[in-house]
Amino acid sequence: MRVIYNEQMADLAHLLGEMAGLAGTAMDRATQSLLQADLALAESVISEDDRIAELIAQAEERAFALLALQAPVAGDLRQVVSAIQIVQDVNRMGALALHVAKVTRRRHPNHALPESVNGYFAEMGRIAVSMGEGAQEVLDTRDPERAAQLNVDDEAMDDLHRHLFTLLMDRDWKYGVAAAVDVTLLGRYYERFADHAVEIGRRVIFLVTGELPPDPDVEV
Amino acid sequence: MRVIYNEQMADLAHLLGEMAGLAGTAMDRATQSLLQADLALAESVISEDDRIAELIAQAEERAFALLALQAPVAGDLRQVVSAIQIVQDVNRMGALALHVAKVTRRRHPNHALPESVNGYFAEMGRIAVSMGEGAQEVLDTRDPERAAQLNVDDEAMDDLHRHLFTLLMDRDWKYGVAAAVDVTLLGRYYERFADHAVEIGRRVIFLVTGELPPDPDVEV
């Protein structure tokens, strides 16, 4: 029983990691579509979302089957419960990448972003991919140090996000209200993406150490 | 065993409902604080968040204990898994009310909102409270019709949200970029609050009917 449980739980964690990685890749492609006003790329992110939705359903069913058939207890049970929670985080990460791609599509053939903020989004996109990969590694290795690294990435994301707001609030902002609205929402999408990756790290740390680190949900 | 399970599961559902109701009340007070630039009220929402966090932890532990001690199967097991997922939705609803209160605090003694959009937020606040209550009722009664009503409320919220964006995008918007940024984020908070209430309804419908209604996550 225990052997089967361990194997199936490792498979489930691996699937969750794969999904986090996919969400990171989706965010990368969505970011590229945004920077280049590339409609075809945006559409590919949008259509790939079905695949993520399928994996989500699959992961939920596997977690359920683990509970139903293996009846894990104690720490094993906690792992499955965490997996159920992590599915929701990964799901949101995918949804946020989708949101970014949809902004590209909505503004096409125009660029959604004024050129002067491209650098910020390129960097936020880079961090998002790295955090997707980080969450994947953490799910595969359960390494608390790697999980803590997600917080460092998250702080970098928050810094960029804060800078972006300083730009928006500056009276020298000359791109009008419509662009400011897009930039505001897009910034929020990246910041939330990072929060969910951190949340995955927190849950893994909790499994390994029994202590839940403080909630990362940040100020705008 | 079954009797104890039923009792404990009903208690847990009731606790989740109470939390959804509390999140609705918090959103109501946060909305009032926003409309009146009432710092004391905003602070009361912010400090009450600790209480919601405590209930969240309590609900998670109760769900875990149910799994560990009652080892439910089939439909019973599905209920507990749904409860674990619903905790996260309720948690976000509380966090979104908190975000609204924090915007009030950040802008105080100024009003965060230009007067011309007050009516929109008053109405979005009203719908949010009603959806918090709706989610609570659904959790208590498991009535699929009441759950479906949440979708109607959500559509009303989306309509308001869309109107708000039309105002922002209008070249007659005369309140500047900073106010537009606040309105954009605030609008998003209300819209997400509604999405989570709908999500709770979906999960309950799934428990009762075995069919998961389509994802409500909306376009901006």
XYZ file of C-alpha atoms in Angstrom:
440
model
C 0.000 0.000 0.000
C 2.680 2.437 1.148
C 4.828 1.762 -1.908
C 1.940 2.353 -4.263
C 1.047 5.493 -2.352
C 4.593 6.843 -2.559
C 4.769 6.159 -6.250
C 1.405 7.729 -7.015
C 2.097 10.740 -4.827
C 5.435 11.309 -6.558
C 3.639 11.065 -9.908
C 1.058 13.594 -8.784
C 3.715 16.012 -7.511
C 5.509 15.607 -10.819
C 2.331 16.358 -12.753
C 1.748 19.478 -10.641
C 5.326 20.550 -11.310
C 4.873 19.996 -14.997
C 1.770 22.175 -14.903
C 3.618 24.943 -13.033
C 6.339 24.760 -15.671
C 3.731 24.916 -18.442
C 2.141 27.952 -16.799
C 5.582 29.591 -16.751
C 6.088 28.821 -20.428
C 2.623 30.163 -21.197
C 3.478 33.370 -19.319
C 6.703 33.641 -21.303
C 4.907 33.320 -24.625
C 2.149 35.663 -23.474
C 4.827 38.204 -22.543
C 6.460 37.884 -25.951
C 3.093 38.306 -27.630
C 2.558 41.449 -25.571
C 5.944 42.975 -26.348
C 5.713 42.229 -30.052
C 1.956 42.634 -30.496
C 2.130 39.123 -31.962
C -1.432 37.932 -32.448
C -0.541 34.404 -33.593
C 1.544 33.854 -30.486
C -1.238 35.205 -28.266
C -3.702 32.864 -29.963
C -1.416 29.905 -29.369
C -1.336 30.695 -25.637
C -5.100 31.053 -25.609
C -5.713 27.769 -27.366
C -3.174 25.922 -25.238
C -5.226 26.798 -22.184
C -7.550 23.879 -22.941
C -4.633 21.550 -22.430
C -3.851 23.089 -19.037
C -7.525 22.762 -18.067
C -7.349 19.070 -18.966
C -4.266 18.552 -16.821
C -5.982 20.379 -13.959
C -8.943 18.006 -14.125
C -6.540 15.077 -14.341
C -4.562 16.203 -11.293
C -7.754 16.710 -9.270
C -8.940 13.240 -10.181
C -5.600 11.682 -9.287
C -5.583 13.391 -5.898
C -9.105 12.176 -5.311
C -8.203 8.623 -6.330
C -5.212 8.676 -4.001
C -7.468 9.567 -1.094
C -10.146 7.088 -2.090
C -7.935 4.091 -2.851
C -4.871 4.542 -0.637
C -6.543 6.165 2.384
C -3.295 7.879 3.402
C -2.873 9.093 6.982
C -0.804 11.681 8.844
C 1.984 13.196 6.733
C 0.928 11.274 3.633
C -2.575 12.661 3.945
C -1.214 16.153 4.384
C 0.680 15.769 1.111
C -2.457 14.933 -0.811
C -4.372 17.812 0.776
C -1.542 20.157 -0.203
C -1.648 18.774 -3.727
C -5.350 19.638 -3.930
C -4.557 23.182 -2.845
C -1.599 23.486 -5.203
C -3.770 22.497 -8.159
C -5.720 25.697 -7.572
C -2.573 27.816 -7.515
C -1.314 26.277 -10.730
C -4.736 26.763 -12.266
C -4.611 30.489 -11.479
C -1.089 30.789 -12.871
C -2.345 29.408 -16.173
C -5.370 31.713 -16.097
C -3.159 34.750 -15.536
C -0.963 33.873 -18.523
C -4.174 33.552 -20.512
C -5.275 37.022 -19.352
C -2.019 38.534 -20.600
C -2.426 36.868 -24.000
C -5.979 38.168 -24.209
C -4.815 41.740 -23.664
C -2.469 41.297 -26.639
C -5.363 40.028 -28.717
C -7.709 42.802 -27.606
C -5.276 45.575 -28.563
C -3.975 44.011 -31.775
C -2.774 45.397 -34.216
C -1.762 48.048 -31.695
C 0.730 47.402 -28.952
C -0.975 47.285 -25.548
C 2.149 48.680 -23.901
C 3.788 52.074 -24.400
C 7.370 51.380 -25.448
C 8.803 52.951 -22.320
C 7.437 50.165 -20.078
C 8.469 47.268 -22.341
C 11.604 46.720 -20.299
C 9.581 46.267 -17.127
C 7.335 43.676 -18.652
C 10.209 41.850 -20.310
C 11.780 41.558 -16.872
C 8.539 40.608 -15.122
C 8.025 37.947 -17.775
C 11.537 36.641 -17.195
C 10.918 36.405 -13.446
C 7.561 34.697 -14.006
C 9.182 31.967 -16.113
C 11.879 31.512 -13.527
C 9.240 31.215 -10.812
C 7.260 28.684 -12.827
C 10.465 26.634 -13.142
C 11.217 27.192 -9.472
C 7.802 25.917 -8.432
C 8.341 22.894 -10.660
C 11.705 22.124 -9.074
C 10.297 22.588 -5.591
C 7.481 20.171 -6.336
C 9.951 17.623 -7.681
C 12.650 17.981 -5.018
C 10.744 19.351 -1.989
C 13.841 21.394 -1.257
C 12.940 24.146 1.251
C 15.897 26.273 0.165
C 14.707 26.258 -3.416
C 11.255 27.164 -2.087
C 12.723 30.107 -0.171
C 14.354 31.288 -3.396
C 10.855 31.834 -4.765
C 10.466 34.601 -2.178
C 13.549 36.346 -3.513
C 12.096 36.225 -7.027
C 8.799 37.470 -5.658
C 10.481 40.462 -4.056
C 12.114 41.319 -7.361
C 8.682 41.092 -8.990
C 7.174 43.355 -6.333
C 9.954 45.901 -6.829
C 9.278 46.046 -10.553
C 5.584 46.299 -9.869
C 6.122 49.203 -7.487
C 8.349 50.988 -10.006
C 5.701 50.551 -12.635
C 3.185 52.248 -10.347
C 5.560 55.119 -9.731
C 5.729 55.624 -13.489
C 1.960 55.512 -13.803
C 1.436 57.966 -10.969
C 4.036 60.374 -12.327
C 2.556 63.445 -13.946
C 4.984 62.883 -16.823
C 3.003 59.788 -17.854
C 2.072 60.784 -21.374
C 0.384 57.706 -22.788
C -3.101 58.467 -21.585
C -5.570 56.714 -19.349
C -6.363 53.746 -21.595
C -2.728 52.607 -21.654
C -2.495 53.184 -17.897
C -5.479 50.903 -17.338
C -3.883 48.139 -19.413
C -0.544 48.533 -17.665
C -2.256 48.452 -14.256
C -4.091 45.218 -14.961
C -1.135 43.569 -16.658
C 1.107 44.469 -13.726
C -1.401 42.904 -11.389
C -1.465 39.692 -13.455
C 2.307 39.245 -13.164
C 2.304 40.049 -9.490
C -0.450 37.516 -8.774
C 1.331 34.908 -10.879
C 4.358 35.342 -8.621
C 2.196 35.136 -5.490
C 0.823 31.768 -6.554
C 4.311 30.412 -7.195
C 5.312 31.583 -3.704
C 2.202 29.953 -2.309
C 3.276 26.627 -3.825
C 6.654 27.063 -2.158
C 4.981 27.811 1.184
C 2.891 24.686 1.019
C 5.911 22.537 0.241
C 7.864 24.131 3.114
C 4.921 23.369 5.364
C 4.996 19.717 4.330
C 8.693 19.408 4.991
C 9.031 21.497 8.149
C 5.525 21.575 9.620
C 5.642 25.392 9.703
C 3.647 27.538 7.317
C 5.622 30.664 6.302
C 3.681 33.972 6.352
C 1.248 34.770 3.574
C 2.957 36.615 0.701
C -0.122 38.427 -0.562
C 1.310 41.829 -1.251
C 0.325 45.446 -1.329
C -0.105 47.055 -4.672
C -19.089 6.640 11.879
C -21.453 7.885 9.194
C -23.509 9.892 11.699
C -20.430 11.588 13.109
C -19.209 12.262 9.585
C -22.509 13.836 8.571
C -22.552 16.029 11.624
C -18.965 17.167 11.254
C -19.346 17.771 7.529
C -22.467 19.887 8.138
C -20.525 21.848 10.772
C -17.679 22.412 8.348
C -20.026 23.547 5.572
C -21.662 25.870 8.059
C -18.300 27.323 9.074
C -17.404 27.878 5.422
C -20.744 29.604 4.920
C -20.145 31.794 7.924
C -16.778 32.781 6.494
C -18.310 33.618 3.109
C -20.875 35.753 4.932
C -18.101 37.460 6.906
C -16.193 38.155 3.708
C -19.363 39.736 2.295
C -19.757 41.897 5.396
C -16.095 42.873 5.188
C -16.591 43.870 1.537
C -19.615 45.924 2.554
C -17.684 47.803 5.215
C -14.695 48.202 2.913
C -17.028 49.679 0.297
C -18.490 52.126 2.815
C -14.993 53.124 3.891
C -14.135 53.736 0.252
C -17.216 55.815 -0.505
C -16.862 57.924 2.649
C -13.056 57.971 2.904
C -13.643 56.620 6.398
C -10.271 55.611 7.816
C -11.586 54.134 11.067
C -13.916 51.853 9.155
C -11.113 50.816 6.807
C -8.900 50.033 9.798
C -11.630 47.913 11.343
C -11.828 45.809 8.168
C -8.067 45.497 8.117
C -7.811 44.393 11.734
C -10.705 41.972 11.398
C -8.736 40.112 8.751
C -6.818 38.307 11.496
C -10.072 36.768 12.605
C -10.836 35.530 9.098
C -7.306 34.083 8.865
C -7.950 32.207 12.102
C -11.206 30.762 10.772
C -9.419 29.745 7.582
C -6.839 27.807 9.559
C -9.622 26.277 11.643
C -11.590 25.180 8.582
C -8.482 23.635 7.007
C -7.749 21.713 10.171
C -11.335 20.500 10.441
C -11.302 19.264 6.859
C -8.040 17.497 7.529
C -9.392 15.915 10.730
C -12.467 14.726 8.859
C -10.284 12.941 6.336
C -7.938 11.557 8.961
C -10.510 10.360 11.476
C -13.593 9.538 9.422
C -11.903 8.268 6.253
C -14.921 9.187 4.129
C -15.392 7.541 0.723
C -17.182 8.291 -2.545
C -19.590 11.228 -2.307
C -18.625 11.974 1.279
C -14.986 12.192 0.312
C -15.854 14.481 -2.559
C -17.571 16.818 -0.116
C -14.479 17.168 2.011
C -12.270 17.736 -1.027
C -14.678 20.455 -2.174
C -14.545 22.002 1.285
C -10.756 22.207 1.039
C -11.099 23.983 -2.295
C -13.835 26.290 -1.039
C -11.662 27.403 1.873
C -9.308 28.915 -0.688
C -12.119 30.775 -2.427
C -13.388 32.180 0.841
C -9.851 33.130 1.779
C -9.488 35.153 -1.420
C -12.837 36.849 -0.879
C -11.593 38.057 2.495
C -8.279 39.172 1.000
C -10.067 41.181 -1.694
C -12.177 43.025 0.905
C -8.925 43.737 2.710
C -7.409 45.151 -0.492
C -10.333 47.533 -0.894
C -9.962 48.755 2.706
C -6.252 49.280 2.136
C -6.920 51.520 -0.854
C -9.129 53.674 1.410
C -6.314 53.880 3.932
C -3.661 54.640 1.327
C -5.615 57.580 -0.116
C -6.939 58.972 3.160
C -7.775 61.815 3.825
C -8.540 61.997 0.120
C -11.267 59.960 -1.508
C -9.815 57.215 -3.698
C -12.795 57.472 -6.037
C -13.893 60.389 -8.198
C -17.452 61.176 -7.185
C -18.832 60.243 -10.582
C -18.039 56.542 -10.091
C -19.331 56.297 -6.512
C -22.633 54.933 -7.731
C -20.897 52.073 -9.535
C -18.954 51.034 -6.482
C -21.952 51.368 -4.188
C -23.756 48.957 -6.484
C -20.796 46.597 -6.854
C -20.520 46.574 -3.063
C -24.196 45.756 -2.755
C -23.852 42.849 -5.179
C -20.750 41.600 -3.376
C -22.618 41.448 -0.050
C -25.499 39.681 -1.704
C -23.097 37.160 -3.235
C -21.405 36.562 0.104
C -24.837 35.832 1.581
C -25.715 33.732 -1.437
C -22.578 31.626 -1.065
C -23.409 31.191 2.606
C -26.935 30.013 1.831
C -25.696 27.662 -0.842
C -23.210 26.120 1.562
C -25.930 25.672 4.156
C -28.699 24.426 1.884
C -26.812 22.945 -1.103
C -29.625 24.271 -3.244
C -28.506 24.250 -6.898
C -31.057 26.903 -7.812
C -29.677 29.273 -5.234
C -26.206 28.467 -6.601
C -27.353 29.333 -10.108
C -28.605 32.685 -8.793
C -24.976 33.520 -8.026
C -24.357 33.531 -11.769
C -27.065 36.118 -12.259
C -25.428 38.333 -9.626
C -22.071 37.742 -11.268
C -23.414 38.894 -14.611
C -24.692 42.083 -12.990
C -21.228 42.594 -11.499
C -19.582 42.039 -14.872
C -21.927 44.539 -16.499
C -21.016 47.191 -13.947
C -17.377 46.351 -14.382
C -17.629 46.727 -18.152
C -19.414 50.068 -17.792
C -16.713 51.242 -15.476
C -14.132 50.438 -18.122
C -16.092 52.309 -20.735
C -15.959 55.371 -18.479
C -12.232 54.960 -17.952
C -11.533 54.550 -21.646
C -13.667 57.548 -22.563
C -11.688 60.600 -23.542
C -13.982 62.613 -21.261
C -12.416 60.946 -18.220
C -11.139 63.999 -16.395
C -9.817 62.648 -13.106
C -6.350 61.816 -14.281
C -4.304 58.661 -14.474
C -3.803 58.096 -10.732
C -7.542 57.875 -10.099
C -7.925 55.647 -13.146
C -5.344 53.245 -11.761
C -7.203 53.039 -8.433
C -10.538 52.545 -10.146
C -9.058 49.830 -12.363
C -7.674 47.839 -9.463
C -10.727 48.340 -7.294
C -12.979 47.203 -10.106
C -10.870 44.103 -10.490
C -11.164 43.331 -6.751
C -14.960 43.369 -6.879
C -15.049 41.318 -10.019
C -12.742 38.676 -8.556
C -14.757 38.624 -5.341
C -17.810 37.751 -7.412
C -15.889 35.076 -9.341
C -14.957 33.312 -6.124
C -18.564 33.336 -4.920
C -19.595 31.798 -8.253
C -16.828 29.243 -7.887
C -18.277 28.184 -4.533
C -21.653 27.785 -6.207
C -20.099 25.690 -8.984
C -18.468 23.352 -6.521
C -21.718 22.857 -4.646
C -23.595 22.199 -7.895
C -20.925 19.651 -8.757
C -21.458 17.884 -5.433
C -25.194 17.744 -5.907
C -25.421 16.979 -9.619
C -22.025 15.478 -10.493
C -21.610 18.066 -13.268
C -19.181 20.975 -13.005
C -20.635 24.111 -14.649
C -18.255 26.086 -16.916
C -15.548 28.266 -15.387
C -16.805 31.799 -14.782
C -13.418 33.507 -14.989
C -14.298 36.550 -17.034
C -12.822 38.966 -19.503
C -11.997 42.400 -18.236
